[in-house]
Amino acid sequence: MINLRRMEENVKQVFKVSTSIIFLQRELEGMLKSIRSNKINFQEGNIPKAVFESMERQMKKFSVDLIKKTNKLIEKDLKLIDSIAEGISSQKIKVEAEAEEAETKKEKKVEPKPKKVSEVKEKKVETKSEELKALERIAEKIKVETKPEDLKVPTGV
Amino acid sequence: MTIKKLSKNELEKFSKETIKNSFGIKLLQEQLKDVEEQIKLSNSEYNLGRVSENDYKDLKAELENERKKFVERLNKKIEGSLEDVNKFHSFVESLKMKS
């Protein structure tokens, strides 16, 4: 049976981590905007080069940190999503495999034991000897019933 | 640099759907369990000689058919839920950025 409590807990965790991702992404977006406006300010001559460069360096460093944090959270989120998927897929019932297994078991029960080669050979020999015996009996009968005179071909026709 | 964003709506949709699907799976599992209990009961009734062979065979066939249907529905539901989860997984994976 599916564990609803665990499922709910995992979904809550995903929600929590994903919400943090959303906040970080918003922060990063803001930072990128600031980097762009800093550049425009410098191009318009509103701020000196030294200030522009120092601010840009700081903001870029902060952006990289944000990206790293976001990626870490994404990894965490993916693991949680994987465990949800695992929890769901483990509930699958193998219908065909079970049926096939049952079928093979049935077949195994019904299947007669294969005869040994020696057994088959013995039987063949038996039938042969019986046939021979019968033939011998017939031949004996013919011998008794047939006189040597009967075998003579009439001549002088 | 553009950021592929995760929207709150998408996240809420995923959470709701996953919980809903889990409840759906649980419900189908309960129904399947009921049918299996009925199969067991009919077997023991037959073994005790309370049901004729013909009645037992008919009932068993009916119950087995019902069980098969529930298993199919359950597996279908699981497949659908997994598809949703995997879709969200790929989406989250695509959010990764190069620093």
Short mmCIF file of C-alpha atoms in Angstrom, two decimals:
data_model
loop_
_atom_site.label_atom_id
_atom_site.label_comp_id
_atom_site.label_asym_id
_atom_site.label_seq_id
_atom_site.Cartn_x
_atom_site.Cartn_y
_atom_site.Cartn_z
CA MET A 1 0.00 0.00 0.00
CA ILE A 2 1.17 3.49 -0.79
CA ASN A 3 2.40 5.43 2.22
CA LEU A 4 0.35 8.62 2.05
CA ARG A 5 2.04 10.23 5.02
CA ARG A 6 5.49 9.79 3.51
CA MET A 7 4.22 11.01 0.16
CA GLU A 8 2.74 14.11 1.75
CA GLU A 9 5.96 14.72 3.65
CA ASN A 10 8.04 14.47 0.45
CA VAL A 11 5.69 16.78 -1.44
CA LYS A 12 5.91 19.30 1.42
CA GLN A 13 9.69 19.13 1.25
CA VAL A 14 9.64 19.65 -2.52
CA PHE A 15 7.35 22.62 -2.01
CA LYS A 16 9.66 24.08 0.60
CA VAL A 17 12.85 23.62 -1.42
CA SER A 18 11.20 24.79 -4.63
CA THR A 19 9.93 27.93 -2.91
CA SER A 20 13.51 28.69 -1.84
CA ILE A 21 14.57 28.19 -5.47
CA ILE A 22 11.93 30.68 -6.56
CA PHE A 23 13.19 33.27 -4.04
CA LEU A 24 16.81 32.76 -5.09
CA GLN A 25 15.86 33.09 -8.74
CA ARG A 26 14.08 36.36 -7.98
CA GLU A 27 17.12 37.61 -6.13
CA LEU A 28 19.37 36.60 -9.00
CA GLU A 29 17.10 38.31 -11.48
CA GLY A 30 17.30 41.49 -9.40
CA MET A 31 21.06 41.21 -9.28
CA LEU A 32 21.30 40.85 -13.07
CA LYS A 33 19.12 43.93 -13.46
CA SER A 34 21.42 45.85 -11.13
CA ILE A 35 24.47 44.75 -13.14
CA ARG A 36 22.80 46.05 -16.32
CA SER A 37 21.75 49.38 -14.77
CA ASN A 38 25.24 49.83 -13.28
CA LYS A 39 26.65 49.45 -16.77
CA ILE A 40 24.15 51.95 -18.22
CA ASN A 41 24.95 54.42 -15.44
CA PHE A 42 28.62 54.15 -16.24
CA GLN A 43 28.03 54.49 -20.00
CA GLU A 44 25.92 57.61 -19.38
CA GLY A 45 28.70 59.01 -17.23
CA ASN A 46 26.70 59.00 -14.03
CA ILE A 47 29.31 57.04 -12.05
CA PRO A 48 33.11 56.96 -12.23
CA LYS A 49 34.89 53.94 -13.70
CA ALA A 50 36.36 52.79 -10.35
CA VAL A 51 32.92 52.75 -8.71
CA PHE A 52 31.41 50.92 -11.71
CA GLU A 53 34.14 48.27 -11.69
CA SER A 54 34.00 47.70 -7.97
CA MET A 55 30.21 47.42 -7.98
CA GLU A 56 30.21 45.11 -10.97
CA ARG A 57 32.81 42.83 -9.37
CA GLN A 58 30.80 42.63 -6.17
CA MET A 59 27.49 42.01 -7.92
CA LYS A 60 28.94 39.38 -10.22
CA LYS A 61 30.45 37.56 -7.27
CA PHE A 62 27.11 37.70 -5.49
CA SER A 63 25.36 36.35 -8.64
CA VAL A 64 27.74 33.42 -8.84
CA ASP A 65 27.04 32.63 -5.19
CA LEU A 66 23.32 32.78 -5.86
CA ILE A 67 23.66 30.46 -8.86
CA LYS A 68 25.66 27.98 -6.79
CA LYS A 69 23.07 28.06 -4.01
CA THR A 70 20.24 27.60 -6.52
CA ASN A 71 21.97 24.66 -8.18
CA LYS A 72 22.47 23.00 -4.80
CA LEU A 73 18.80 23.39 -3.99
CA ILE A 74 17.87 22.05 -7.43
CA GLU A 75 19.93 18.93 -6.70
CA LYS A 76 18.16 18.51 -3.38
CA ASP A 77 14.80 19.02 -5.07
CA LEU A 78 15.60 16.41 -7.72
CA LYS A 79 16.45 13.83 -5.07
CA LEU A 80 13.13 14.46 -3.34
CA ILE A 81 11.25 14.20 -6.64
CA ASP A 82 13.07 10.93 -7.31
CA SER A 83 11.93 9.50 -4.00
CA ILE A 84 8.34 10.50 -4.86
CA ALA A 85 8.65 8.73 -8.22
CA GLU A 86 10.12 5.68 -6.50
CA GLY A 87 7.28 5.62 -3.98
CA ILE A 88 4.75 5.65 -6.81
CA SER A 89 6.43 3.16 -9.15
CA SER A 90 6.91 0.63 -6.34
CA GLN A 91 3.11 0.30 -6.19
CA LYS A 92 2.91 -1.17 -9.68
CA ILE A 93 1.48 -4.67 -9.91
CA LYS A 94 3.08 -6.96 -12.45
CA VAL A 95 0.03 -8.55 -14.03
CA GLU A 96 1.53 -10.17 -17.12
CA ALA A 97 4.63 -11.44 -15.37
CA GLU A 98 2.56 -12.98 -12.62
CA ALA A 99 0.21 -14.61 -15.10
CA GLU A 100 3.09 -15.97 -17.15
CA GLU A 101 4.73 -17.35 -14.05
CA ALA A 102 1.51 -19.10 -13.04
CA GLU A 103 1.13 -20.47 -16.56
CA THR A 104 4.63 -21.92 -16.63
CA LYS A 105 4.03 -23.50 -13.22
CA LYS A 106 0.86 -25.13 -14.58
CA GLU A 107 2.67 -26.33 -17.66
CA LYS A 108 5.42 -27.79 -15.54
CA LYS A 109 2.86 -29.76 -13.54
CA VAL A 110 1.06 -31.19 -16.60
CA GLU A 111 4.19 -31.86 -18.62
CA PRO A 112 4.96 -35.62 -18.60
CA LYS A 113 8.42 -36.72 -17.63
CA PRO A 114 10.60 -37.27 -20.70
CA LYS A 115 11.45 -40.92 -21.12
CA LYS A 116 15.01 -42.04 -20.81
CA VAL A 117 16.73 -43.12 -24.00
CA SER A 118 17.47 -46.54 -22.50
CA GLU A 119 13.77 -47.04 -21.68
CA VAL A 120 12.72 -46.19 -25.22
CA LYS A 121 15.32 -48.55 -26.69
CA GLU A 122 14.25 -51.39 -24.41
CA LYS A 123 10.64 -51.00 -25.49
CA LYS A 124 11.64 -51.06 -29.16
CA VAL A 125 13.59 -54.26 -28.64
CA GLU A 126 10.61 -55.77 -26.84
CA THR A 127 8.26 -55.09 -29.75
CA LYS A 128 10.80 -56.43 -32.19
CA SER A 129 11.17 -59.69 -30.30
CA GLU A 130 7.39 -60.04 -30.09
CA GLU A 131 7.12 -59.53 -33.81
CA LEU A 132 9.86 -62.02 -34.41
CA LYS A 133 8.19 -64.52 -32.14
CA ALA A 134 4.96 -64.12 -34.06
CA LEU A 135 6.74 -64.53 -37.37
CA GLU A 136 8.52 -67.61 -36.09
CA ARG A 137 5.22 -69.06 -34.97
CA ILE A 138 3.74 -68.45 -38.42
CA ALA A 139 6.78 -69.99 -40.08
CA GLU A 140 6.51 -73.05 -37.83
CA LYS A 141 2.87 -73.45 -38.80
CA ILE A 142 3.72 -73.25 -42.48
CA LYS A 143 6.46 -75.83 -42.01
CA VAL A 144 4.09 -78.26 -40.32
CA GLU A 145 1.22 -77.73 -42.72
CA THR A 146 3.30 -77.83 -45.90
CA LYS A 147 4.59 -81.20 -47.05
CA PRO A 148 7.63 -81.45 -49.32
CA GLU A 149 5.38 -82.86 -52.10
CA ASP A 150 3.32 -79.73 -52.06
CA LEU A 151 6.35 -77.68 -52.97
CA LYS A 152 7.06 -79.71 -56.10
CA VAL A 153 6.20 -77.98 -59.36
CA PRO A 154 4.10 -80.23 -61.61
CA THR A 155 6.04 -81.12 -64.77
CA GLY A 156 5.18 -82.73 -68.10
CA VAL A 157 2.27 -80.52 -69.04
CA MET B 1 21.80 35.95 -19.19
CA THR B 2 18.20 34.75 -18.98
CA ILE B 3 16.82 32.71 -16.11
CA LYS B 4 14.40 29.90 -16.66
CA LYS B 5 12.09 30.42 -13.73
CA LEU B 6 10.09 28.04 -11.62
CA SER B 7 6.64 29.52 -11.17
CA LYS B 8 4.64 29.21 -7.99
CA ASN B 9 1.61 28.09 -10.01
CA GLU B 10 3.55 25.22 -11.49
CA LEU B 11 4.83 24.18 -8.09
CA GLU B 12 1.36 24.31 -6.57
CA LYS B 13 -0.05 22.32 -9.48
CA PHE B 14 2.60 19.64 -9.04
CA SER B 15 2.04 19.38 -5.28
CA LYS B 16 -1.74 19.20 -5.59
CA GLU B 17 -1.65 16.67 -8.43
CA THR B 18 0.85 14.42 -6.66
CA ILE B 19 -1.20 14.36 -3.47
CA LYS B 20 -4.41 13.83 -5.44
CA ASN B 21 -2.86 10.99 -7.44
CA SER B 22 -1.51 9.35 -4.29
CA PHE B 23 -4.99 9.38 -2.79
CA GLY B 24 -6.35 7.93 -6.04
CA ILE B 25 -3.79 5.14 -5.89
CA LYS B 26 -4.63 4.44 -2.26
CA LEU B 27 -8.34 4.28 -3.05
CA LEU B 28 -7.81 1.82 -5.90
CA GLN B 29 -5.54 -0.27 -3.69
CA GLU B 30 -8.27 -0.43 -1.04
CA GLN B 31 -10.83 -1.49 -3.64
CA LEU B 32 -8.46 -4.12 -5.00
CA LYS B 33 -7.89 -5.41 -1.48
CA ASP B 34 -11.67 -5.76 -1.02
CA VAL B 35 -11.96 -7.84 -4.20
CA GLU B 36 -9.06 -10.03 -3.11
CA GLU B 37 -10.75 -10.55 0.25
CA GLN B 38 -13.92 -11.59 -1.56
CA ILE B 39 -11.93 -14.09 -3.64
CA LYS B 40 -10.45 -15.57 -0.48
CA LEU B 41 -13.87 -15.72 1.13
CA SER B 42 -15.44 -17.47 -1.85
CA ASN B 43 -12.58 -20.00 -1.84
CA SER B 44 -13.11 -20.86 1.80
CA GLU B 45 -16.88 -21.03 1.33
CA TYR B 46 -16.37 -23.50 -1.49
CA ASN B 47 -13.86 -25.53 0.51
CA LEU B 48 -16.40 -25.77 3.34
CA GLY B 49 -18.96 -27.07 0.85
CA ARG B 50 -21.35 -24.18 1.30
CA VAL B 51 -21.34 -23.26 -2.39
CA SER B 52 -21.94 -25.48 -5.39
CA GLU B 53 -19.08 -25.92 -7.85
CA ASN B 54 -20.91 -24.10 -10.63
CA ASP B 55 -21.79 -21.13 -8.43
CA TYR B 56 -18.24 -21.02 -7.16
CA LYS B 57 -16.78 -21.10 -10.65
CA ASP B 58 -19.09 -18.30 -11.84
CA LEU B 59 -18.35 -16.14 -8.82
CA LYS B 60 -14.63 -16.76 -9.03
CA ALA B 61 -14.53 -15.84 -12.72
CA GLU B 62 -16.48 -12.66 -11.99
CA LEU B 63 -14.23 -11.69 -9.09
CA GLU B 64 -11.05 -12.48 -10.99
CA ASN B 65 -12.28 -10.32 -13.83
CA GLU B 66 -13.01 -7.50 -11.40
CA ARG B 67 -9.58 -7.90 -9.84
CA LYS B 68 -7.94 -7.72 -13.26
CA LYS B 69 -9.84 -4.51 -14.02
CA PHE B 70 -8.73 -2.91 -10.76
CA VAL B 71 -5.13 -3.90 -11.35
CA GLU B 72 -5.29 -2.37 -14.82
CA ARG B 73 -6.82 0.83 -13.47
CA LEU B 74 -4.27 1.01 -10.69
CA ASN B 75 -1.33 0.52 -13.04
CA LYS B 76 -2.74 3.12 -15.40
CA LYS B 77 -3.11 5.58 -12.54
CA ILE B 78 0.47 4.88 -11.43
CA GLU B 79 1.74 5.39 -14.98
CA GLY B 80 -0.07 8.72 -15.25
CA SER B 81 1.23 9.92 -11.88
CA LEU B 82 4.76 8.89 -12.76
CA GLU B 83 4.54 10.75 -16.03
CA ASP B 84 3.59 13.95 -14.16
CA VAL B 85 6.38 13.51 -11.62
CA ASN B 86 8.95 12.80 -14.32
CA LYS B 87 7.83 15.86 -16.27
CA PHE B 88 8.35 18.03 -13.20
CA HIS B 89 11.69 16.35 -12.59
CA SER B 90 12.90 17.25 -16.10
CA PHE B 91 11.65 20.79 -15.66
CA VAL B 92 13.49 21.27 -12.35
CA GLU B 93 16.60 19.74 -13.90
CA SER B 94 16.43 22.30 -16.70
CA LEU B 95 16.61 25.11 -14.13
CA LYS B 96 20.26 24.37 -13.39
CA MET B 97 22.56 27.22 -14.35
CA LYS B 98 26.18 27.52 -15.26
CA SER B 99 28.06 29.73 -12.84
#
